[in-house]
Short mmCIF file of C-alpha atoms in Angstrom, two decimals:
data_model
loop_
_atom_site.label_atom_id
_atom_site.label_comp_id
_atom_site.label_asym_id
_atom_site.label_seq_id
_atom_site.Cartn_x
_atom_site.Cartn_y
_atom_site.Cartn_z
CA MET S 240 -0.09 -0.13 -0.15
CA MET S 241 1.64 3.40 -0.99
CA THR S 242 2.33 6.23 1.44
CA ALA S 243 -0.17 8.97 1.11
CA LEU S 244 1.16 11.96 -0.58
CA SER S 245 1.23 15.62 0.39
CA LEU S 246 -1.00 17.89 -1.79
CA LEU S 247 2.41 19.44 -3.05
CA GLU S 248 3.82 16.01 -3.99
CA VAL S 249 0.57 15.39 -5.81
CA THR S 250 1.10 18.85 -7.63
CA GLU S 251 4.86 17.98 -8.27
CA ASN S 252 3.82 14.69 -9.95
CA VAL S 253 2.05 16.90 -12.63
CA ASP S 254 4.31 20.08 -12.91
CA VAL S 255 7.46 18.11 -13.30
CA LEU S 256 9.86 19.58 -15.41
CA PRO S 257 12.44 21.90 -13.78
CA TYR S 258 12.30 25.65 -13.56
CA SER S 259 15.05 28.00 -14.76
CA HIS S 260 15.98 28.93 -11.31
CA GLU S 261 16.82 25.22 -10.52
CA LEU S 262 20.16 25.61 -12.17
CA SER S 263 21.54 22.01 -12.31
CA THR S 264 18.51 20.20 -13.30
CA PHE S 265 17.24 22.92 -15.74
CA LYS S 266 20.76 23.00 -17.31
CA ASN S 267 20.64 19.35 -17.84
CA PHE S 268 17.04 19.66 -19.48
CA ASP S 269 18.02 22.52 -21.62
CA SER S 270 21.13 21.28 -22.95
CA THR S 271 19.79 17.74 -23.80
CA THR S 272 16.47 18.29 -25.32
CA PHE S 273 15.98 19.59 -28.99
CA ARG S 274 14.07 22.58 -29.72
CA LEU S 275 11.32 22.53 -32.19
CA ILE S 276 11.59 25.80 -34.31
CA THR S 277 9.34 27.52 -36.52
CA HIS S 278 10.09 28.04 -40.21
CA ASP S 279 11.24 31.45 -39.97
CA SER S 280 13.69 30.56 -37.22
CA GLN S 281 12.03 32.98 -34.71
CA GLN S 282 10.22 30.94 -32.20
CA GLU S 283 10.55 27.53 -30.22
CA ILE S 284 7.37 25.89 -30.21
CA GLY S 285 8.15 22.52 -28.56
CA ARG S 286 10.79 20.31 -27.08
CA ILE S 287 11.76 16.82 -28.51
CA ILE S 288 13.71 14.30 -26.56
CA PRO S 289 16.83 12.70 -28.03
CA TYR S 290 14.83 9.08 -28.26
CA VAL S 291 12.51 10.78 -30.88
CA ILE S 292 15.47 12.53 -32.58
CA GLN S 293 17.00 9.22 -33.23
CA VAL S 294 13.80 7.97 -34.69
CA PHE S 295 13.83 10.96 -37.13
CA LEU S 296 17.47 10.44 -37.96
CA ARG S 297 16.94 6.97 -38.99
CA HIS S 298 14.25 8.28 -41.54
CA TYR S 299 15.92 11.49 -42.36
CA GLU S 300 16.07 10.95 -45.84
CA PHE S 301 12.18 11.20 -46.09
CA LEU S 302 11.96 13.78 -43.42
CA LYS S 303 14.48 16.33 -44.55
CA LYS S 304 12.13 17.77 -46.87
CA PHE S 305 10.03 18.86 -43.90
CA ILE S 306 12.56 19.56 -41.00
CA ILE S 307 16.11 20.45 -40.66
CA ILE S 308 17.80 18.48 -37.63
CA ASN S 309 21.08 20.32 -36.28
CA THR S 310 22.56 17.99 -33.72
CA ASN S 311 25.03 20.37 -32.71
CA ALA S 312 22.82 23.26 -31.91
CA LYS S 313 20.05 20.67 -30.70
CA THR S 314 17.34 22.00 -32.95
CA VAL S 315 14.68 20.65 -35.28
CA THR S 316 13.65 23.57 -37.80
CA ILE S 317 10.69 23.35 -39.85
CA SER S 318 11.64 23.75 -43.43
CA SER S 319 11.38 27.66 -44.62
CA GLU S 320 9.46 26.31 -47.62
CA LEU S 321 6.76 25.48 -45.49
CA ASN S 322 5.34 28.92 -45.37
CA THR S 323 1.71 28.45 -44.98
CA PHE S 324 -0.74 26.88 -42.57
CA GLU S 325 -1.77 24.48 -45.30
CA LYS S 326 1.68 23.32 -46.40
CA ARG S 327 2.92 22.70 -42.54
CA SER S 328 -0.16 20.59 -41.52
CA GLN S 329 0.12 18.61 -44.91
CA ALA S 330 3.76 17.99 -43.95
CA PHE S 331 3.01 17.00 -40.29
CA ALA S 332 0.17 14.73 -41.72
CA GLU S 333 2.76 13.07 -43.97
CA ILE S 334 5.35 12.61 -41.11
CA ALA S 335 2.73 11.16 -39.09
CA GLU S 336 1.53 8.51 -41.59
CA TYR S 337 5.18 7.69 -42.49
CA LEU S 338 6.24 7.21 -38.89
CA ARG S 339 3.14 5.34 -38.15
CA ALA S 340 4.04 2.78 -40.81
CA THR S 341 7.76 2.52 -39.43
CA ASP S 342 5.90 1.09 -36.16
CA GLU S 343 9.05 2.88 -34.24
CA LEU S 344 6.99 5.23 -32.02
CA ASP S 345 4.56 3.44 -29.55
CA THR S 346 2.46 6.79 -29.14
CA LEU S 347 1.45 6.36 -32.97
CA LYS S 348 -0.08 2.64 -32.10
CA GLY S 349 -2.52 4.92 -30.27
CA TRP S 350 -3.70 6.73 -33.43
CA ARG S 351 -6.63 8.97 -32.78
CA ASN S 352 -7.77 10.36 -36.13
CA GLU S 353 -8.09 13.61 -34.25
CA LEU S 354 -5.95 16.91 -34.97
CA PHE S 355 -4.32 18.88 -32.24
CA THR S 356 -3.32 22.52 -33.04
CA CYS S 357 0.23 24.50 -32.64
CA TYR S 358 -0.09 28.13 -32.54
CA TYR S 359 2.31 30.74 -33.74
CA PRO S 360 1.98 33.57 -33.18
CA SER S 361 -0.50 33.45 -30.16
CA LYS S 362 -4.04 33.13 -31.42
CA VAL S 363 -3.00 31.89 -34.78
CA VAL S 364 -3.17 28.31 -35.85
CA TYR S 365 0.44 27.55 -37.13
CA PHE S 366 -0.19 23.75 -38.01
CA THR S 367 -2.31 20.85 -37.30
CA VAL S 368 -1.08 17.29 -36.39
CA GLU S 369 -2.45 13.95 -35.51
CA ARG S 370 -3.07 13.95 -31.75
CA SER S 371 -1.04 10.96 -31.08
CA LEU S 372 2.13 12.59 -32.47
CA ALA S 373 1.85 15.71 -30.70
CA PRO S 374 3.58 14.37 -27.38
CA ALA S 375 6.53 13.55 -29.46
CA LEU S 376 6.79 17.00 -30.66
CA GLY S 377 6.46 18.39 -27.29
CA ILE S 378 4.20 21.15 -28.54
CA GLN S 379 1.78 22.69 -26.15
CA MET S 380 -1.60 20.69 -25.78
CA TYR S 381 -5.02 21.83 -24.81
CA GLY S 382 -7.88 20.20 -23.03
CA ILE S 383 -11.09 21.02 -20.96
CA HIS S 384 -11.94 19.82 -17.62
CA ILE S 385 -15.13 19.83 -15.90
CA ASN S 386 -16.02 19.52 -12.20
CA GLY S 387 -19.35 18.26 -11.89
CA TYR S 388 -20.63 19.23 -8.29
CA ILE S 389 -23.35 19.46 -5.88
CA PRO S 390 -23.24 22.70 -3.79
CA PRO S 391 -24.07 22.32 -0.22
CA GLU S 392 -27.47 24.13 -0.89
CA GLU S 393 -28.36 21.54 -3.40
CA SER S 394 -27.22 18.63 -1.13
CA LYS S 395 -29.46 16.28 0.88
CA ASP S 396 -27.11 16.56 3.91
CA GLY S 397 -25.66 20.29 3.34
CA ASN S 398 -22.17 19.10 2.29
CA LEU S 399 -20.50 19.78 -1.00
CA LYS S 400 -20.05 16.71 -3.14
CA LEU S 401 -18.13 15.82 -6.31
CA TRP S 402 -19.15 13.63 -9.22
CA VAL S 403 -16.19 11.68 -9.83
CA ALA S 404 -15.76 9.44 -13.16
CA ARG S 405 -13.82 6.08 -13.19
CA ARG S 406 -11.86 5.59 -16.66
CA SER S 407 -12.68 2.71 -18.63
CA LEU S 408 -10.28 -0.30 -18.30
CA THR S 409 -9.96 -0.23 -22.20
CA LYS S 410 -8.44 3.29 -22.10
CA PRO S 411 -4.95 3.39 -23.46
CA THR S 412 -3.68 5.72 -20.81
CA PHE S 413 -4.37 5.57 -17.16
CA PRO S 414 -7.18 2.86 -17.38
CA GLY S 415 -9.32 2.34 -14.38
CA MET S 416 -8.20 5.48 -12.65
CA LEU S 417 -10.54 8.32 -11.24
CA ASP S 418 -11.12 11.08 -13.53
CA ASN S 419 -12.96 14.51 -13.30
CA THR S 420 -16.53 14.37 -14.25
CA ILE S 421 -15.88 15.28 -17.73
CA ALA S 422 -12.61 15.97 -19.68
CA GLY S 423 -11.26 16.03 -23.18
CA GLY S 424 -8.60 17.31 -25.53
CA ILE S 425 -9.40 20.31 -27.65
CA ALA S 426 -9.33 19.08 -31.29
CA TYR S 427 -9.24 21.12 -34.41
CA PRO S 428 -11.31 22.78 -35.57
CA TYR S 429 -13.57 22.68 -32.29
CA SER S 430 -13.36 25.78 -30.06
CA ILE S 431 -13.09 25.59 -26.35
CA TYR S 432 -16.76 26.10 -25.76
CA ASP S 433 -17.70 23.55 -28.53
CA THR S 434 -15.33 21.06 -26.80
CA VAL S 435 -17.25 21.56 -23.44
CA MET S 436 -20.62 20.76 -25.02
CA LYS S 437 -19.21 18.02 -27.07
CA GLU S 438 -17.61 16.23 -24.34
CA SER S 439 -20.44 16.82 -21.91
CA MET S 440 -22.75 14.83 -24.05
CA GLU S 441 -20.48 12.26 -25.24
CA GLU S 442 -18.81 11.36 -21.87
CA ALA S 443 -21.69 12.02 -19.35
CA ASN S 444 -24.97 12.40 -21.41
CA VAL S 445 -25.52 15.95 -20.28
CA ASP S 446 -27.37 18.02 -22.85
CA ARG S 447 -26.54 21.43 -24.11
CA LYS S 448 -29.09 23.14 -22.57
CA TYR S 449 -28.48 21.79 -19.12
CA VAL S 450 -24.61 22.84 -19.55
CA GLU S 451 -25.50 26.29 -20.86
CA ASP S 452 -27.67 26.95 -17.74
CA ASN S 453 -25.38 25.48 -15.09
CA ILE S 454 -21.85 25.74 -16.10
CA SER S 455 -19.33 28.45 -15.14
CA SER S 456 -15.88 29.13 -16.16
CA ALA S 457 -13.20 28.63 -13.48
CA GLY S 458 -9.87 29.56 -15.21
CA VAL S 459 -6.84 27.68 -16.56
CA LEU S 460 -4.27 25.19 -15.32
CA THR S 461 -0.94 25.24 -16.95
CA TYR S 462 1.98 22.80 -16.09
CA LEU S 463 4.97 20.92 -17.84
CA PHE S 464 4.41 17.17 -17.47
CA THR S 465 6.58 14.26 -18.21
CA PRO S 466 5.22 10.89 -17.29
CA LYS S 467 8.73 9.74 -15.81
CA VAL S 468 11.65 11.74 -14.64
CA PRO S 469 14.78 10.90 -16.77
CA THR S 470 17.76 9.96 -14.51
CA SER S 471 21.44 9.42 -15.47
CA ASN S 472 23.64 6.46 -14.82
CA GLU S 473 26.65 8.63 -15.41
CA GLY S 474 26.14 10.65 -12.20
CA LYS S 475 24.77 13.67 -14.34
CA GLY S 476 21.81 14.16 -12.19
CA ASP S 477 17.79 14.29 -13.07
CA PHE S 478 16.64 15.56 -16.45
CA PHE S 479 19.87 14.73 -18.41
CA TYR S 480 18.13 13.29 -21.49
CA THR S 481 19.77 10.75 -23.44
CA GLU S 482 18.72 8.20 -26.23
CA SER S 483 17.79 5.54 -23.92
CA HIS S 484 15.26 7.71 -22.15
CA ASP S 485 12.00 6.52 -24.23
CA GLU S 486 8.37 7.57 -24.73
CA ASP S 487 7.88 7.69 -20.87
CA HIS S 488 9.95 10.66 -20.92
CA PHE S 489 8.09 12.92 -23.56
CA VAL S 490 8.15 16.69 -22.72
CA GLN S 491 4.29 17.61 -22.39
CA PRO S 492 3.47 21.40 -21.94
CA GLU S 493 -0.30 21.38 -21.15
CA CYS S 494 -2.99 24.11 -20.84
CA GLU S 495 -6.30 23.06 -19.36
CA PHE S 496 -9.53 25.02 -19.31
CA ILE S 497 -11.48 24.55 -16.05
CA TYR S 498 -15.37 24.53 -15.68
CA ASP S 499 -17.62 23.83 -12.94
CA LEU S 500 -20.94 22.26 -13.44
CA LYS S 501 -23.68 22.38 -10.84
CA PHE S 502 -25.97 19.47 -10.17
CA SER S 503 -28.78 18.89 -7.47
CA GLU S 504 -29.64 15.92 -5.12
CA LEU S 505 -32.93 17.55 -4.08
CA GLU S 506 -36.24 16.55 -5.90
CA LYS S 507 -37.44 19.10 -8.17
CA SER S 508 -40.40 18.91 -10.46
CA ASN S 509 -38.73 20.38 -13.42
CA ALA S 510 -35.51 18.41 -12.98
CA THR S 511 -34.54 16.38 -16.26
CA ILE S 512 -30.82 15.72 -15.30
CA VAL S 513 -29.82 14.47 -11.65
CA GLY S 514 -26.18 13.58 -12.60
CA PRO S 515 -23.74 12.41 -15.42
CA ALA S 516 -24.28 9.09 -16.90
CA ILE S 517 -22.33 6.78 -19.00
CA ASN S 518 -22.61 7.34 -22.66
CA ASP S 519 -19.53 6.02 -24.30
CA ASP S 520 -16.77 3.65 -23.64
CA GLU S 521 -14.46 6.15 -22.14
CA VAL S 522 -15.95 5.87 -18.72
CA SER S 523 -16.99 2.93 -16.88
CA GLY S 524 -19.01 4.62 -14.18
CA PHE S 525 -19.70 7.78 -12.16
CA MET S 526 -19.52 8.09 -8.23
CA LEU S 527 -20.88 10.73 -5.98
CA MET S 528 -17.89 11.52 -3.39
CA THR S 529 -17.66 13.84 -0.42
CA VAL S 530 -14.77 16.39 -0.05
CA GLU S 531 -13.07 13.94 2.49
CA GLU S 532 -13.25 11.06 0.27
CA THR S 533 -12.16 12.82 -2.73
CA LEU S 534 -9.13 14.32 -1.14
CA GLU S 535 -8.22 11.06 0.38
CA ALA S 536 -8.31 9.50 -3.25
CA VAL S 537 -6.27 12.28 -4.52
CA LYS S 538 -3.52 11.81 -1.87
CA ASN S 539 -3.57 7.89 -2.44
CA GLY S 540 -2.96 8.38 -6.17
CA LYS S 541 -6.29 7.14 -7.33
CA PHE S 542 -6.78 9.76 -9.72
CA LYS S 543 -5.17 10.53 -13.19
CA PRO S 544 -2.49 12.81 -12.26
CA ASN S 545 -3.43 16.00 -14.18
CA CYS S 546 -7.22 15.46 -13.05
CA ALA S 547 -5.95 15.23 -9.26
CA ILE S 548 -4.62 18.93 -9.60
CA VAL S 549 -8.14 19.89 -11.11
CA VAL S 550 -9.62 18.75 -7.88
CA ILE S 551 -7.11 20.50 -5.72
CA ASP S 552 -7.74 23.61 -7.70
CA PHE S 553 -11.56 23.47 -7.24
CA LEU S 554 -11.24 22.73 -3.52
CA MET S 555 -8.87 25.71 -3.22
CA ARG S 556 -11.34 27.96 -5.10
CA LYS S 557 -14.46 26.75 -2.93
CA GLY S 558 -12.41 27.47 0.41
CA TYR S 559 -11.82 23.73 1.25
CA ILE S 560 -8.12 23.96 0.85
CA THR S 561 -7.16 27.12 2.39
CA PRO S 562 -3.69 28.86 3.38
CA SER S 563 -4.40 28.09 7.10
CA SER S 564 -4.99 24.33 6.16
CA GLU S 565 -2.45 23.72 3.58
CA PRO S 566 1.27 24.91 4.52
CA ASN S 567 2.24 24.59 0.77
CA TYR S 568 -0.71 26.80 -0.56
CA VAL S 569 1.20 29.36 -2.35
CA GLU S 570 3.61 26.72 -3.96
CA ILE S 571 0.86 24.58 -5.05
CA SER S 572 -1.05 27.60 -6.57
CA ARG S 573 2.29 28.53 -8.59
CA LYS S 574 2.98 25.11 -9.91
CA ILE S 575 -0.64 24.70 -11.43
CA HIS S 576 -0.33 27.93 -13.06
CA ARG S 577 2.96 27.78 -14.45
CA HIS S 578 4.14 30.21 -17.23
CA ILE S 579 4.66 28.44 -20.53
CA ALA S 580 6.79 30.50 -22.91
CA TYR S 581 4.85 29.21 -26.02
CA PRO S 582 2.48 31.09 -28.19
CA GLY S 583 -0.89 30.04 -27.16
CA ILE S 584 -4.77 29.61 -28.11
#
């Protein structure tokens, strides 16, 4: 049985990559990963690990018309000839299909037939790419997370409760773990709001009218995630990436748009929806949990990591986690609102 984590430790399992003031580990990270650079050489838009670079180099005869790899400067620059959104998106579509056929990147075995978006400059769609390739490029990814909850005034016992989803056992990532009520990646060409509506119906069978009447925007969470910290066998310390650090070590900048969705336990004559319900194979069930039960599950590692910080943020905003009750309140808040220096949505 695992030892319960502190809320700061839960947060550090999501915002994992080092900050610039952490001199030795940041130097390791910055000097051993490759920058993905725009076609005009003006902007870094992603970080690629050496393991992926080796795959690219094995197939460079095909890839070199799209990207220029400089192993000395540790850069991957998009070809200057790819000077339109259409050309870049077509190029990354061809890259994804080609690499999928090589069977050398496990991430592409989870092919989604969904497009994620890279921005440059901010607010401008720079290119689209198959969702399963995005983590290998280290570009910023976007999603929505919805906290379904019952406020005290709508609860039978006067206590706030949360609707918590359990991920399907057939999910390729984090099967069987607890999840936020509704969550999903923002795929092109859907807007943030479109994604909220789409995922609410697909995952929880909550219709548009109910969502529109009961949802509220609650900000964004940003962090730099990697599933596994790269460690060195050469005494170099953590985050010294080598070719042996595989896909479990992808660099994943993420931005999640957070929403709160009210439900009620009270009987109402006009009630059409009392809670989320299974509507696809993404979720195996929903359960109503107290604040205490939810926090215990968070600390015991029962939640998908980034969903755990969505719960922490929710309970901070609702006053259940306070500066008085949580000694690391400020550091937690900083780490779930990390500045990511890439152009954004």
